[in-house]
Short mmCIF file of C-alpha atoms (C1' of nucleotides) in Angstrom, two decimals:
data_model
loop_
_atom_site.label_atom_id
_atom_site.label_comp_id
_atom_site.label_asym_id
_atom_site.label_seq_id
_atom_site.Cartn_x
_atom_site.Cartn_y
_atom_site.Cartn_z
CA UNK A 1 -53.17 -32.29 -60.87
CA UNK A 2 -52.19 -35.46 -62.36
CA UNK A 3 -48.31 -35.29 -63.00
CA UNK A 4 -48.04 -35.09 -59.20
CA UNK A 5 -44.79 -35.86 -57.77
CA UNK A 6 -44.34 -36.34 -54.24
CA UNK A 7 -41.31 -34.29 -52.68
CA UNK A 8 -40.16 -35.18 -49.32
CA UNK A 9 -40.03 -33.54 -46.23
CA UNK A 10 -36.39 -33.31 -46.28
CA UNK A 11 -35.93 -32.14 -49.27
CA UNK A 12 -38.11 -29.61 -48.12
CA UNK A 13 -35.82 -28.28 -45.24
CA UNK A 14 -32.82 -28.65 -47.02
CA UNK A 15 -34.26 -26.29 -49.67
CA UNK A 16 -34.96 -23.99 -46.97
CA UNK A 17 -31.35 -24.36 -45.74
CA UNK A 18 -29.60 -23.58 -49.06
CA UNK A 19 -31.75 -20.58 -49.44
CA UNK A 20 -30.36 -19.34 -46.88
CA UNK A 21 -27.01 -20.01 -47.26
CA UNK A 22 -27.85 -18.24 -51.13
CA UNK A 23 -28.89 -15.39 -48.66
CA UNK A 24 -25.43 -15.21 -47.10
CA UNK A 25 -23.09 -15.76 -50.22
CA UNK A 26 -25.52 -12.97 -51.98
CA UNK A 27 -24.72 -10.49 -49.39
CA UNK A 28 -21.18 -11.07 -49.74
CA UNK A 29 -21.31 -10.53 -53.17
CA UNK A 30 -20.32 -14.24 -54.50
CA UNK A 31 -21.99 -14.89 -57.70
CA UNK A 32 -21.56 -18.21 -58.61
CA UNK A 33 -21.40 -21.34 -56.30
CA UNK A 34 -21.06 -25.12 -56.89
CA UNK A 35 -22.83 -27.94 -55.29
CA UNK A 36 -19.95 -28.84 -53.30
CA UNK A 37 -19.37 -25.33 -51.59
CA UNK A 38 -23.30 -24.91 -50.53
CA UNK A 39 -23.16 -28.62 -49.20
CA UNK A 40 -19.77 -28.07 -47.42
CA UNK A 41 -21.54 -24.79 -46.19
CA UNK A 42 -25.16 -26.66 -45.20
CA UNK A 43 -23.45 -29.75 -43.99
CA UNK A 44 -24.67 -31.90 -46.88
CA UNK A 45 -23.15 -33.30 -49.81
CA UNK A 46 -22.96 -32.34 -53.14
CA UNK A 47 -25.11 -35.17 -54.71
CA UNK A 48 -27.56 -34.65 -52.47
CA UNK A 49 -27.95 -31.04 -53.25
CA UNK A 50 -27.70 -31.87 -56.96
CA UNK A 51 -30.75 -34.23 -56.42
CA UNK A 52 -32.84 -31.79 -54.45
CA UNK A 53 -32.80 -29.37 -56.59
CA UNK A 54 -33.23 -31.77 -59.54
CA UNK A 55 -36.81 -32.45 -58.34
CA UNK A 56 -37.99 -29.20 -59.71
CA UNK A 57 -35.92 -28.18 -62.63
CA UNK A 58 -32.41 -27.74 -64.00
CA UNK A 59 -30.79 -24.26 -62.35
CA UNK A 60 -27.28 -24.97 -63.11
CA UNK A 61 -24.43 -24.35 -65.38
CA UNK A 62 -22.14 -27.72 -66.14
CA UNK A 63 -18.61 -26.73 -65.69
CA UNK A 64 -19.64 -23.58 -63.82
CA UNK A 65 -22.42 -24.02 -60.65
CA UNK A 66 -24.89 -21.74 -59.61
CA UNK A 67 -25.95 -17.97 -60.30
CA UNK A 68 -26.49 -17.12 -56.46
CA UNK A 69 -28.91 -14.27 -57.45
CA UNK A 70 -31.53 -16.08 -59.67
CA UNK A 71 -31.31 -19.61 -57.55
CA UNK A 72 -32.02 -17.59 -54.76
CA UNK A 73 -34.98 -16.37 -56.82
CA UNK A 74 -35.86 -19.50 -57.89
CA UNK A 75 -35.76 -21.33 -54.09
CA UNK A 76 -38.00 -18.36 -52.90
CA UNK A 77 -40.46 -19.05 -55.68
CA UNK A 78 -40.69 -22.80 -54.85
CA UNK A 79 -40.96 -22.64 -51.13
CA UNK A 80 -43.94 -20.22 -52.27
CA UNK A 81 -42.05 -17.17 -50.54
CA UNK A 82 -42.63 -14.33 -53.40
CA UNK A 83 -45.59 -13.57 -52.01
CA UNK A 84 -46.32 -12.58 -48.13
CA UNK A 85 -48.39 -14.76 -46.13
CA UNK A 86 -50.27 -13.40 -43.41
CA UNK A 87 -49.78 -14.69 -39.79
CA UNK A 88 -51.78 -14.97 -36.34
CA UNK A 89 -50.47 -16.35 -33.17
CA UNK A 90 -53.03 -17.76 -30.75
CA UNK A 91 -51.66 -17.57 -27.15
CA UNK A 92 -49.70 -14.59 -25.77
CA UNK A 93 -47.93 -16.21 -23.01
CA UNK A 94 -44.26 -16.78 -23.00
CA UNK A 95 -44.15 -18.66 -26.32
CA UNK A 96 -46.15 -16.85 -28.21
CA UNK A 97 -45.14 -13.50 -27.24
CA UNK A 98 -41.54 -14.37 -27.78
CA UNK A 99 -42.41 -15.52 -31.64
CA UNK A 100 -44.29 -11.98 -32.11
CA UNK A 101 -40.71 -10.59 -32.09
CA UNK A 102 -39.30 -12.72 -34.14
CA UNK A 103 -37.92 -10.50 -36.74
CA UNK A 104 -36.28 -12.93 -38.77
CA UNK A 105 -40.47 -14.37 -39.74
CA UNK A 106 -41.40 -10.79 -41.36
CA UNK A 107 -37.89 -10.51 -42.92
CA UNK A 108 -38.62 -13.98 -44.89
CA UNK A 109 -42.43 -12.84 -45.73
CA UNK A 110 -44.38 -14.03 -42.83
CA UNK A 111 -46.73 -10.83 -41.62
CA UNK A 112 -47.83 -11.56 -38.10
CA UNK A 113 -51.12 -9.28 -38.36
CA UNK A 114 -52.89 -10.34 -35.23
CA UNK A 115 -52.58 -11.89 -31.45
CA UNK A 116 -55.13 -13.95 -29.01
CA UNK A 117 -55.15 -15.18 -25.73
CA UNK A 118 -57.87 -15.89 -23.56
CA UNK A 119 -57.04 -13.98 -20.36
CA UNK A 120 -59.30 -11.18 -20.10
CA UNK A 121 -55.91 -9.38 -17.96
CA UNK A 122 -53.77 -9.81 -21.28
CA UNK A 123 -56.68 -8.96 -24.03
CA UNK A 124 -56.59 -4.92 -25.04
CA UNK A 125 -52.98 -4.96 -24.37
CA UNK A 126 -50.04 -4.24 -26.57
CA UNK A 127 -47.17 -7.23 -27.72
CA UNK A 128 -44.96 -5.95 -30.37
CA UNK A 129 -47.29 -3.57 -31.49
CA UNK A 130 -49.85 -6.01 -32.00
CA UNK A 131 -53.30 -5.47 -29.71
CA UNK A 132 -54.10 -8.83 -28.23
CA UNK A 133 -57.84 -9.88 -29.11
CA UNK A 134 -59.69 -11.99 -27.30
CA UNK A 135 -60.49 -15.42 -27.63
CA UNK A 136 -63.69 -14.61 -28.89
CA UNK A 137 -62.97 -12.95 -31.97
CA UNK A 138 -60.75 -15.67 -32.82
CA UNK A 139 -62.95 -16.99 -36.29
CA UNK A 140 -64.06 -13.34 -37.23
CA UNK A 141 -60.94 -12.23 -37.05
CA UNK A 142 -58.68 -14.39 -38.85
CA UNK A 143 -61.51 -14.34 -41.47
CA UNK A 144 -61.54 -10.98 -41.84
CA UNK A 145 -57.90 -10.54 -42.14
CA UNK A 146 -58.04 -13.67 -44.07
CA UNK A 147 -54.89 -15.14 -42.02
CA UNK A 148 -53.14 -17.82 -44.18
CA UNK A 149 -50.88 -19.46 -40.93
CA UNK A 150 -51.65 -19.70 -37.49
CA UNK A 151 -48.68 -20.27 -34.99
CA UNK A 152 -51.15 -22.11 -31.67
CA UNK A 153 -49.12 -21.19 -28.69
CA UNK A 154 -51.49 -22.39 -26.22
CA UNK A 155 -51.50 -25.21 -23.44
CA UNK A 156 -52.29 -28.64 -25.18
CA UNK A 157 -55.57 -28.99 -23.70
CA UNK A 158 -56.92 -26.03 -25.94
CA UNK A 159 -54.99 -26.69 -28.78
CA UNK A 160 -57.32 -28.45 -31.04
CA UNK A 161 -60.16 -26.31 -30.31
CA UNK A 162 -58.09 -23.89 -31.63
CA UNK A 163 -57.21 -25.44 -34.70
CA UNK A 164 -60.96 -26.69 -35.20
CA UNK A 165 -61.87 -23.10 -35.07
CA UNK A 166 -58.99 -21.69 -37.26
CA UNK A 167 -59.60 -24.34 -40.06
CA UNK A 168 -63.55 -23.49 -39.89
CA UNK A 169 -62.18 -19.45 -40.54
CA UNK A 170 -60.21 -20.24 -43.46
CA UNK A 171 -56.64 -20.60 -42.32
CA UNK A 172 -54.56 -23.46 -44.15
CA UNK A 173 -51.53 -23.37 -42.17
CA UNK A 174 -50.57 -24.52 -39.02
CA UNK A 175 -47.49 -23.65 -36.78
CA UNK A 176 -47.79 -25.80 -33.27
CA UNK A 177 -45.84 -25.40 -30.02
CA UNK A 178 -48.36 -27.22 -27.97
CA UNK A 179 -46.66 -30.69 -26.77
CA UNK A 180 -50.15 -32.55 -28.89
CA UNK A 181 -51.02 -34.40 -31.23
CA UNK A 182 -53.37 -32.48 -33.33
CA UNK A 183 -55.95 -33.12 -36.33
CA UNK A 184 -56.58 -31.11 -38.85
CA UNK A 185 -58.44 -32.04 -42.39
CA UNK A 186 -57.04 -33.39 -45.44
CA UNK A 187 -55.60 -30.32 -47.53
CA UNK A 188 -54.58 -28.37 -44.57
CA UNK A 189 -51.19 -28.34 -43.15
CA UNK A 190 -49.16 -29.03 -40.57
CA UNK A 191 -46.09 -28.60 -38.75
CA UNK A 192 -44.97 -29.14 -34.99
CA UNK A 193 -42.35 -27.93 -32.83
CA UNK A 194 -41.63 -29.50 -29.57
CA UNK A 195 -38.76 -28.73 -27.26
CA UNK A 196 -39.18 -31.78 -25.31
CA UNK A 197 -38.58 -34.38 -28.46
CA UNK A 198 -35.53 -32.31 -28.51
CA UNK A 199 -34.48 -32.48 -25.50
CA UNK A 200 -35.08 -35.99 -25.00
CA UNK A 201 -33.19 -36.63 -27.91
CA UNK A 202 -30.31 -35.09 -26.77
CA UNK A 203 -30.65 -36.80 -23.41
CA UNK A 204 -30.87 -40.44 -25.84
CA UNK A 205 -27.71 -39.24 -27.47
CA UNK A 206 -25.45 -38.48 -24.72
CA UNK A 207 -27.04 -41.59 -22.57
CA UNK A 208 -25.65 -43.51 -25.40
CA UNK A 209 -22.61 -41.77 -26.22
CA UNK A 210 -20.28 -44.47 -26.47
CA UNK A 211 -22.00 -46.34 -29.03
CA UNK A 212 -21.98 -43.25 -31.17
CA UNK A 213 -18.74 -42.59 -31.09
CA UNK A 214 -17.44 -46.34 -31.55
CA UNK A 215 -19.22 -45.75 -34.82
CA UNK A 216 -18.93 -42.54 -36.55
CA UNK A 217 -15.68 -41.53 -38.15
CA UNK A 218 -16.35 -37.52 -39.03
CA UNK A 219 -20.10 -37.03 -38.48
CA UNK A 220 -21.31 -34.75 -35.56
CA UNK A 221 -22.13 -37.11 -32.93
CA UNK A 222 -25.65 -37.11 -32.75
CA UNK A 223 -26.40 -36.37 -35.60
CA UNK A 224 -28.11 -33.35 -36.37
CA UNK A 225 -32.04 -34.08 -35.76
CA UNK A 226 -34.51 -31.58 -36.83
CA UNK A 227 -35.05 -28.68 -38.39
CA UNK A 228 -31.61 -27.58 -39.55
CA UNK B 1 -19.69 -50.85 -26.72
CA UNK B 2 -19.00 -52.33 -30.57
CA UNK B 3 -22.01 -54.96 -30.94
CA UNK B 4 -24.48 -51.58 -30.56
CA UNK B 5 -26.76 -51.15 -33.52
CA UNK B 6 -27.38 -47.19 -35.05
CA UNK B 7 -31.43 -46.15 -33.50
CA UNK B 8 -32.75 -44.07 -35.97
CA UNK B 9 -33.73 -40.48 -35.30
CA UNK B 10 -37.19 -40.53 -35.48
CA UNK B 11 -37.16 -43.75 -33.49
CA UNK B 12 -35.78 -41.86 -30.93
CA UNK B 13 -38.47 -39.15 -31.75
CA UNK B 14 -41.47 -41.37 -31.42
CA UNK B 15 -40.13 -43.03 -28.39
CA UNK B 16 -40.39 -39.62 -26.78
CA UNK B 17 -44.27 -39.33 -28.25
CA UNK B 18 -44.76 -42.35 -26.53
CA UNK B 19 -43.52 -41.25 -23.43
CA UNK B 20 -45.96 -38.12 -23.33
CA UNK B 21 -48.92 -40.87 -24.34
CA UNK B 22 -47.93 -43.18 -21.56
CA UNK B 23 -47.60 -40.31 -19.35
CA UNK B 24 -51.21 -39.21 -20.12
CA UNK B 25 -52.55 -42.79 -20.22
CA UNK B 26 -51.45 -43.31 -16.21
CA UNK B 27 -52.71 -40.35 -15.23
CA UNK B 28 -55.79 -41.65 -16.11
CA UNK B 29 -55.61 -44.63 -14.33
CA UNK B 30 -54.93 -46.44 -17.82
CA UNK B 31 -52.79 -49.99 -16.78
CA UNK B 32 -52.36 -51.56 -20.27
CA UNK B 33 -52.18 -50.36 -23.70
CA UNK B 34 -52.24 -51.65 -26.69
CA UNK B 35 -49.81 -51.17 -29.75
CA UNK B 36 -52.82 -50.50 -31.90
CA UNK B 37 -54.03 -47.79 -29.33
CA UNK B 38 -50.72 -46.38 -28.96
CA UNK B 39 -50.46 -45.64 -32.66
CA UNK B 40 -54.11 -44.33 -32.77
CA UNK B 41 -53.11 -42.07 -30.31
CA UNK B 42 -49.72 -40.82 -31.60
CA UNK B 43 -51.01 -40.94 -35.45
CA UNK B 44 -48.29 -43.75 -36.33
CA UNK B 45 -49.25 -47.16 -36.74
CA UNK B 46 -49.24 -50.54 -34.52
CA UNK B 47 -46.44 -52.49 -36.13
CA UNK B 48 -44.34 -49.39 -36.36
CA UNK B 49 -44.62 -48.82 -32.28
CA UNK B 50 -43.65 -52.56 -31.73
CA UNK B 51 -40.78 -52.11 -34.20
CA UNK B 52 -39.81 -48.98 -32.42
CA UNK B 53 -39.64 -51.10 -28.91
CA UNK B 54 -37.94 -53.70 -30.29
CA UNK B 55 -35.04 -52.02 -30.71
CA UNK B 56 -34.63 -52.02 -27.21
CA UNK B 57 -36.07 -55.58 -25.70
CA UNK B 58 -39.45 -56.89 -25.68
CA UNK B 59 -41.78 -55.25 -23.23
CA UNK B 60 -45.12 -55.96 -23.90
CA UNK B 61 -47.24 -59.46 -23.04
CA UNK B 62 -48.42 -61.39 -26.01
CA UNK B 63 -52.39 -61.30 -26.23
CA UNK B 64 -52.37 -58.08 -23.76
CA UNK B 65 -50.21 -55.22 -24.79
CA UNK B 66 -47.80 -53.48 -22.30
CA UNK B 67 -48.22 -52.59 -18.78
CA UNK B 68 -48.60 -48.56 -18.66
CA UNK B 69 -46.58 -47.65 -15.77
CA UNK B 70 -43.58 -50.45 -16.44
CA UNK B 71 -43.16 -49.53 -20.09
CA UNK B 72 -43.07 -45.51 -19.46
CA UNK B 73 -39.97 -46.41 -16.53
CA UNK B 74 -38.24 -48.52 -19.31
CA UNK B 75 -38.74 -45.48 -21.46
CA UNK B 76 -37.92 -43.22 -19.63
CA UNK B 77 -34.77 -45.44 -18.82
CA UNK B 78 -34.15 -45.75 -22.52
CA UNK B 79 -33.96 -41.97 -23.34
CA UNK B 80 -31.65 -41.04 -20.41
CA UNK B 81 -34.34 -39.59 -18.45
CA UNK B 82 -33.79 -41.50 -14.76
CA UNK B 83 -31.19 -39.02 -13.77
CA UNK B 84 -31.93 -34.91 -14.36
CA UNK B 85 -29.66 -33.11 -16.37
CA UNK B 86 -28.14 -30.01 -15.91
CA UNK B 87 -29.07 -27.40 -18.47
CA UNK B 88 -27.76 -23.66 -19.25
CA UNK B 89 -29.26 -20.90 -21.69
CA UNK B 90 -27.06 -18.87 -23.43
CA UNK B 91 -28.57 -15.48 -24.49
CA UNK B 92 -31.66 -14.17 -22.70
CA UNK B 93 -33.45 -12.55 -25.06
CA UNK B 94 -37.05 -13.31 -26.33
CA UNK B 95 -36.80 -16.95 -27.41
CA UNK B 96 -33.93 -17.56 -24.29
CA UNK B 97 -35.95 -15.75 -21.72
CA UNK B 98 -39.49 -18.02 -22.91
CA UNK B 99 -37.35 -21.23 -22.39
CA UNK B 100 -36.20 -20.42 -19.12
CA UNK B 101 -40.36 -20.55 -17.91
CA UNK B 102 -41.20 -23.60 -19.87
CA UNK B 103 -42.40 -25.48 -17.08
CA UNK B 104 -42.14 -28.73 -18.62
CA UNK B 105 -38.43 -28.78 -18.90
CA UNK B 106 -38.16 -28.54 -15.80
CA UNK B 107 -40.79 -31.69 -15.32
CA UNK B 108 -39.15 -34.16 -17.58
CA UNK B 109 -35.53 -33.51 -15.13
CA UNK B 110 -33.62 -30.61 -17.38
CA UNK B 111 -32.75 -28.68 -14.76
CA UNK B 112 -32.06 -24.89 -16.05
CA UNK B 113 -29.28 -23.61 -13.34
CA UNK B 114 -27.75 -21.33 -15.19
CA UNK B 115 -28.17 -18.05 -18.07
CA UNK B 116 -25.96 -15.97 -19.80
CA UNK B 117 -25.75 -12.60 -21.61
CA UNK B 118 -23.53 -10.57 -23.10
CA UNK B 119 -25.44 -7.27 -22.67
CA UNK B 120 -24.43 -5.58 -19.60
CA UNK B 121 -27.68 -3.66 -18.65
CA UNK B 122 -29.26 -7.93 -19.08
CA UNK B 123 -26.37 -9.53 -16.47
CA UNK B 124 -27.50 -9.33 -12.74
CA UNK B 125 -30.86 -9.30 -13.82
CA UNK B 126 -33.08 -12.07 -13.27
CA UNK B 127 -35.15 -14.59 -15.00
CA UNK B 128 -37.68 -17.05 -13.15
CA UNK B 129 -35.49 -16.80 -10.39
CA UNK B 130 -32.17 -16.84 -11.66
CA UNK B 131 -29.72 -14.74 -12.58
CA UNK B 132 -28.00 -13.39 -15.62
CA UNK B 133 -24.42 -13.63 -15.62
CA UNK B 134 -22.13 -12.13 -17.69
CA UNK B 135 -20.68 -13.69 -21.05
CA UNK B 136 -17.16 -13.61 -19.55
CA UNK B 137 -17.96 -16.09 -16.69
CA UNK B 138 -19.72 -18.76 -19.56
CA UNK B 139 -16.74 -21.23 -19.12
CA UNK B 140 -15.96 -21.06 -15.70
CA UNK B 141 -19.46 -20.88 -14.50
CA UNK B 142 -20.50 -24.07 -16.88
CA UNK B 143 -17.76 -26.10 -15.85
CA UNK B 144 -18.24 -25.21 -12.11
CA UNK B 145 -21.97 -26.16 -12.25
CA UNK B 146 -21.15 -29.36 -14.51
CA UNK B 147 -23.54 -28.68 -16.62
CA UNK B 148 -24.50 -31.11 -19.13
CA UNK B 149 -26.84 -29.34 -22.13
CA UNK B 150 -26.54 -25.91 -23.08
CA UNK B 151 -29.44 -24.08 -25.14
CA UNK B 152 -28.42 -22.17 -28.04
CA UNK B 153 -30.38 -18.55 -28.30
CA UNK B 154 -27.77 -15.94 -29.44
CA UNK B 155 -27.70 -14.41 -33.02
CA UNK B 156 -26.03 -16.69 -35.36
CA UNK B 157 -22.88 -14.51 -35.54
CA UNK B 158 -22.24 -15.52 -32.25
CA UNK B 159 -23.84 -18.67 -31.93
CA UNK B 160 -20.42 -20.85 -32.97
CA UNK B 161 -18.21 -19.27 -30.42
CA UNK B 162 -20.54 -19.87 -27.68
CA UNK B 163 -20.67 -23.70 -28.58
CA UNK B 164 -16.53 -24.23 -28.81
CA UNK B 165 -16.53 -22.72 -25.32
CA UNK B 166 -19.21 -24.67 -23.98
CA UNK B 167 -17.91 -27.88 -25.38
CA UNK B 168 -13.95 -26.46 -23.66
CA UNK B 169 -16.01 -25.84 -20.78
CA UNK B 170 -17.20 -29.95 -20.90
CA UNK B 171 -21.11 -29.56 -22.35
CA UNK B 172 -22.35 -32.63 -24.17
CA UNK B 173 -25.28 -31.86 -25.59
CA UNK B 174 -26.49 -28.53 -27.69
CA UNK B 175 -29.89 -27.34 -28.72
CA UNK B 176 -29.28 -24.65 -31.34
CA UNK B 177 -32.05 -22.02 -31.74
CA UNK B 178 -29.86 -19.81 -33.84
CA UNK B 179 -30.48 -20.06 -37.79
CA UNK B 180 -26.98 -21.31 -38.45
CA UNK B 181 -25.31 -24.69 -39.08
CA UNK B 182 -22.99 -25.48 -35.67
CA UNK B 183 -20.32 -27.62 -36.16
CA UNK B 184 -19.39 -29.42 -33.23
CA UNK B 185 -16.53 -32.32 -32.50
CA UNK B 186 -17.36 -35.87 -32.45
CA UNK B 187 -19.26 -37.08 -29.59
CA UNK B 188 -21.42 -34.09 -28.86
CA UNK B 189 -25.00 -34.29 -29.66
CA UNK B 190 -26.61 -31.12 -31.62
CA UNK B 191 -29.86 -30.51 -32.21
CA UNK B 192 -31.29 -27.60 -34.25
CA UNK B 193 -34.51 -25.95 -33.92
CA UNK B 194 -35.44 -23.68 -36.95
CA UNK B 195 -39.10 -21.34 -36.78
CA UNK B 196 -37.92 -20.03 -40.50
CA UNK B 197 -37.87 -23.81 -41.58
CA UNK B 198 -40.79 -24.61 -40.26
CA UNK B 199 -42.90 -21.40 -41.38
CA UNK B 200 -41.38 -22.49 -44.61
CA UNK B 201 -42.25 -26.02 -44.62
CA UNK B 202 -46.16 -24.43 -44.04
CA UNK B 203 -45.39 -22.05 -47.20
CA UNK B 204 -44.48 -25.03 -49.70
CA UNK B 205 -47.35 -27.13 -48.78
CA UNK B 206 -49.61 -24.03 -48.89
CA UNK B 207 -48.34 -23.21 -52.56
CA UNK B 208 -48.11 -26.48 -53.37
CA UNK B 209 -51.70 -27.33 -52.37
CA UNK B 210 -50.99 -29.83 -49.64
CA UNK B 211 -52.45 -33.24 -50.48
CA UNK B 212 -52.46 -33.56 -46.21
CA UNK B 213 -53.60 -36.11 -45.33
CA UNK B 214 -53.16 -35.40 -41.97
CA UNK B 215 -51.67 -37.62 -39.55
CA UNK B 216 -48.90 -36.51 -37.69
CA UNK B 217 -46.45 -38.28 -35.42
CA UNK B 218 -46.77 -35.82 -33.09
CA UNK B 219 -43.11 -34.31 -32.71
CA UNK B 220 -41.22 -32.14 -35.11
CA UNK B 221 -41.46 -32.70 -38.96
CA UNK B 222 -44.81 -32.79 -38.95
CA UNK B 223 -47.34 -32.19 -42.39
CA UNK B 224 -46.16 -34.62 -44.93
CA UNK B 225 -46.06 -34.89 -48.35
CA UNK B 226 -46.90 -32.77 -51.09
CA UNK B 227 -47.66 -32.87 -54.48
CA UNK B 228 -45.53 -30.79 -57.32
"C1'" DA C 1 -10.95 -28.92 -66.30
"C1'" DA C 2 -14.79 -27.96 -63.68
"C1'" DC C 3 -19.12 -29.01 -62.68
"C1'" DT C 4 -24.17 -30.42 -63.37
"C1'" DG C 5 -27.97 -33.76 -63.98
"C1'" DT C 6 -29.36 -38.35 -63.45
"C1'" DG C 7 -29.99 -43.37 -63.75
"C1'" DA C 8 -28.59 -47.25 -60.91
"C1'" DA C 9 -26.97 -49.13 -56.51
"C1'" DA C 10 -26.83 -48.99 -51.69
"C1'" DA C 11 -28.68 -47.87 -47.36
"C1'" DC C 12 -32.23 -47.14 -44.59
"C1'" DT C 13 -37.21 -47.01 -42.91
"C1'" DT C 14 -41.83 -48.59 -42.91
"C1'" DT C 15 -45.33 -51.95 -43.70
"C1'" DC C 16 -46.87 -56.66 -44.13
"C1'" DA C 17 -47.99 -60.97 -42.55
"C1'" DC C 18 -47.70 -64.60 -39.59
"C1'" DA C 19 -45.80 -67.79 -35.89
"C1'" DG C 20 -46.24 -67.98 -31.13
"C1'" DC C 21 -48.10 -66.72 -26.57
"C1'" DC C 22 -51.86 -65.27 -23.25
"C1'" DG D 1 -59.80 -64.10 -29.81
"C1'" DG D 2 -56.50 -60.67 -28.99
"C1'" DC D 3 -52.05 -59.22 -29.24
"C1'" DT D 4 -46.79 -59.12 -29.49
"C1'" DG D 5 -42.30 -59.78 -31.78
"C1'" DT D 6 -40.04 -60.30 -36.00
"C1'" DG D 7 -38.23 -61.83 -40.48
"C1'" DA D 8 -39.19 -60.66 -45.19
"C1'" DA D 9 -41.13 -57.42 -48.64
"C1'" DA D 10 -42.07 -52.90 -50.09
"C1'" DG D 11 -41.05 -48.28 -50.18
"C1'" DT D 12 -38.15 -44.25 -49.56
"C1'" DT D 13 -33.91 -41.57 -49.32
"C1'" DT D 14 -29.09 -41.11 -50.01
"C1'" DT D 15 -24.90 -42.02 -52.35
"C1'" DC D 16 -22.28 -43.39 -56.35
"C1'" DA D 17 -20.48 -42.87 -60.68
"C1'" DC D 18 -20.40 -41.13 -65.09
"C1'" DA D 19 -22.18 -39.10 -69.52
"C1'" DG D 20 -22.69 -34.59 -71.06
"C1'" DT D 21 -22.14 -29.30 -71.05
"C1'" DT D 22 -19.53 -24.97 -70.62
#
DNA sequence: AACTGTGAAAACTTTCACAGCC
DNA sequence: GGCTGTGAAAGTTTTCACAGTT
């Protein structure tokens, strides 16, 4: 892979955003949209959805927009979502249970197929339909399954055991709650989620309120941080 | 407050890795760090943590690095974390119900005094010791309690309404779980936390064989660039 | 006329490199 | 020698503006 083009991270989410906003004008049976309605609608602008979508092609009509069906198509295919991917979460405490019924992940393509924890009290029991396994068979099992994504819901001391020992079975992917820093290889990746960083950022933006507001004429205050 | 210069968001977002890093360096006993090991530790590097605390003064000693337990206070200072803040869930299902244990809100001062439903066989329940009160009483009860953040985890359908009445009710700060764009007036601070954008994030690196090499700041956004 | 696709400019963020202090 | 604080350079992302298509 030579012609390799480097797309940002942003770009990313903000492809993930106007899918679903595709989703939403598809079910309402609009057919056609323009750069300016799906950026009024994400809370972008039209240039910059222009330019995202520019990186991989030309999906457009000049003079008319967007066929919501087939960009929708074409998004999906991009963001590598026409084909399932196959899902474990590792910890079946609050966090993780909560995420097994998540309805919206199977819905977009992401089959959560199996559940650990290591309490021996929680393993044999039933989440969501899901028998938790224990700790143990973590590497068989995602092996055997061949799981694609795990999602580590566990405290941060464990976490990059965890993800040592998912990497070593074959999974690429990897979803973390765990307030860590974690490694993982070259060629596998990974995303974090932390409700603190949130939080704190919040608590940064309304400590410092008034020198948002002296500044910003029609932007939410704030800003909107992460993962819109 | 004119003369105040914009702080980036993912100056604000490292600041808060920091934190957690300085946190865990004085528990163990750690009394001076280095910008080089701070970066180490939070995957960023050393002139990027110095730039980062130079937005807000200079902290550190020349030839020695920064004193653990001062610099976490002036952080903490920095990101509005000396005084708690009052926090309210909206919507106790899965994801609003897991919040309400996470234990480490509660450590960091976001103090979670209040929940809400809509479902009437949910309200006069409880969760981790509080109670669910009705939809109705979301106003009332907000304004009485003077609370400060309120955590988004409704369906998106509903997910707008419940932030114009918070913000009538005098909230400040919102952290959105719902997959929807909020809009909110100027002055209030949003944040958005997206599992679909994430999971998707994972998918296009995955498809589009991640390059990773993986570092990681810590907090959200995570993986990094990929090749096309 | 409406709207896309895109080079070029502007804005912003990160990295470099070094003077100055311990 | 070790290390910070910071201007200047490099790199990245967003916005502008307009030629070109339907």
């Amino acid at each position: 892979m030579q012609g390799t083009k480097k797309v940002s991270d942003s770009t990313v989410e903000r492809l993930s955003l106007y899918l679903r906003l595709l989703g939403e004008l598809h079910e309402s049976g609009v057919a056609t949209v323009s750069s300016r309605e799906l950026a009024r609608r994400g809370g972008t602008t039209a240039a910059q959805v222009r330019k995202d979508l520019s990186v991989f092609g030309t999906f457009g009509k000049r003079g008319l927009g967007y066929a919501v069906p087939e960009l929708k198509e074409r998004l999906r295919g991009i963001l590598g979502l026409s084909r399932p991917w196959r899902v474990a979460v590792v910890g079946a405490g609050k966090i993780g249970s909560a995420l097994l019924g998540y309805a919206d992940f199977r819905r977009q393509g992401f089959l959560v197929e199996a559940v650990f924890d290591r309490d021996p009290e929680k393993v044999g029991r039933t989440r969501e339909g899901l028998r938790i396994s224990p700790d143990e068979a973590l590497e068989e099992e995602l092996g055997a399954r061949g799981i694609d994504i795990v999602i580590v819901a566990v405290p941060a001391e464990s976490a990059q055991e965890v993800v040592d020992r998912a990497v070593s079975a074959g999974v690429r992917g990897v979803l973390n709650f765990a307030p860590t820093k974690l490694d993982v290889p070259p060629g596998i990746a990974l995303k974090n989620v932390n409700m603190a960083v949130e939080l704190e950022g919040l608590s940064f933006a309304l400590v410092h309120e008034a020198d948002a507001s002296a500044r910003d004429g029609g932007e939410n205050g704030g800003g909107d941080g992460v993962a819109t």
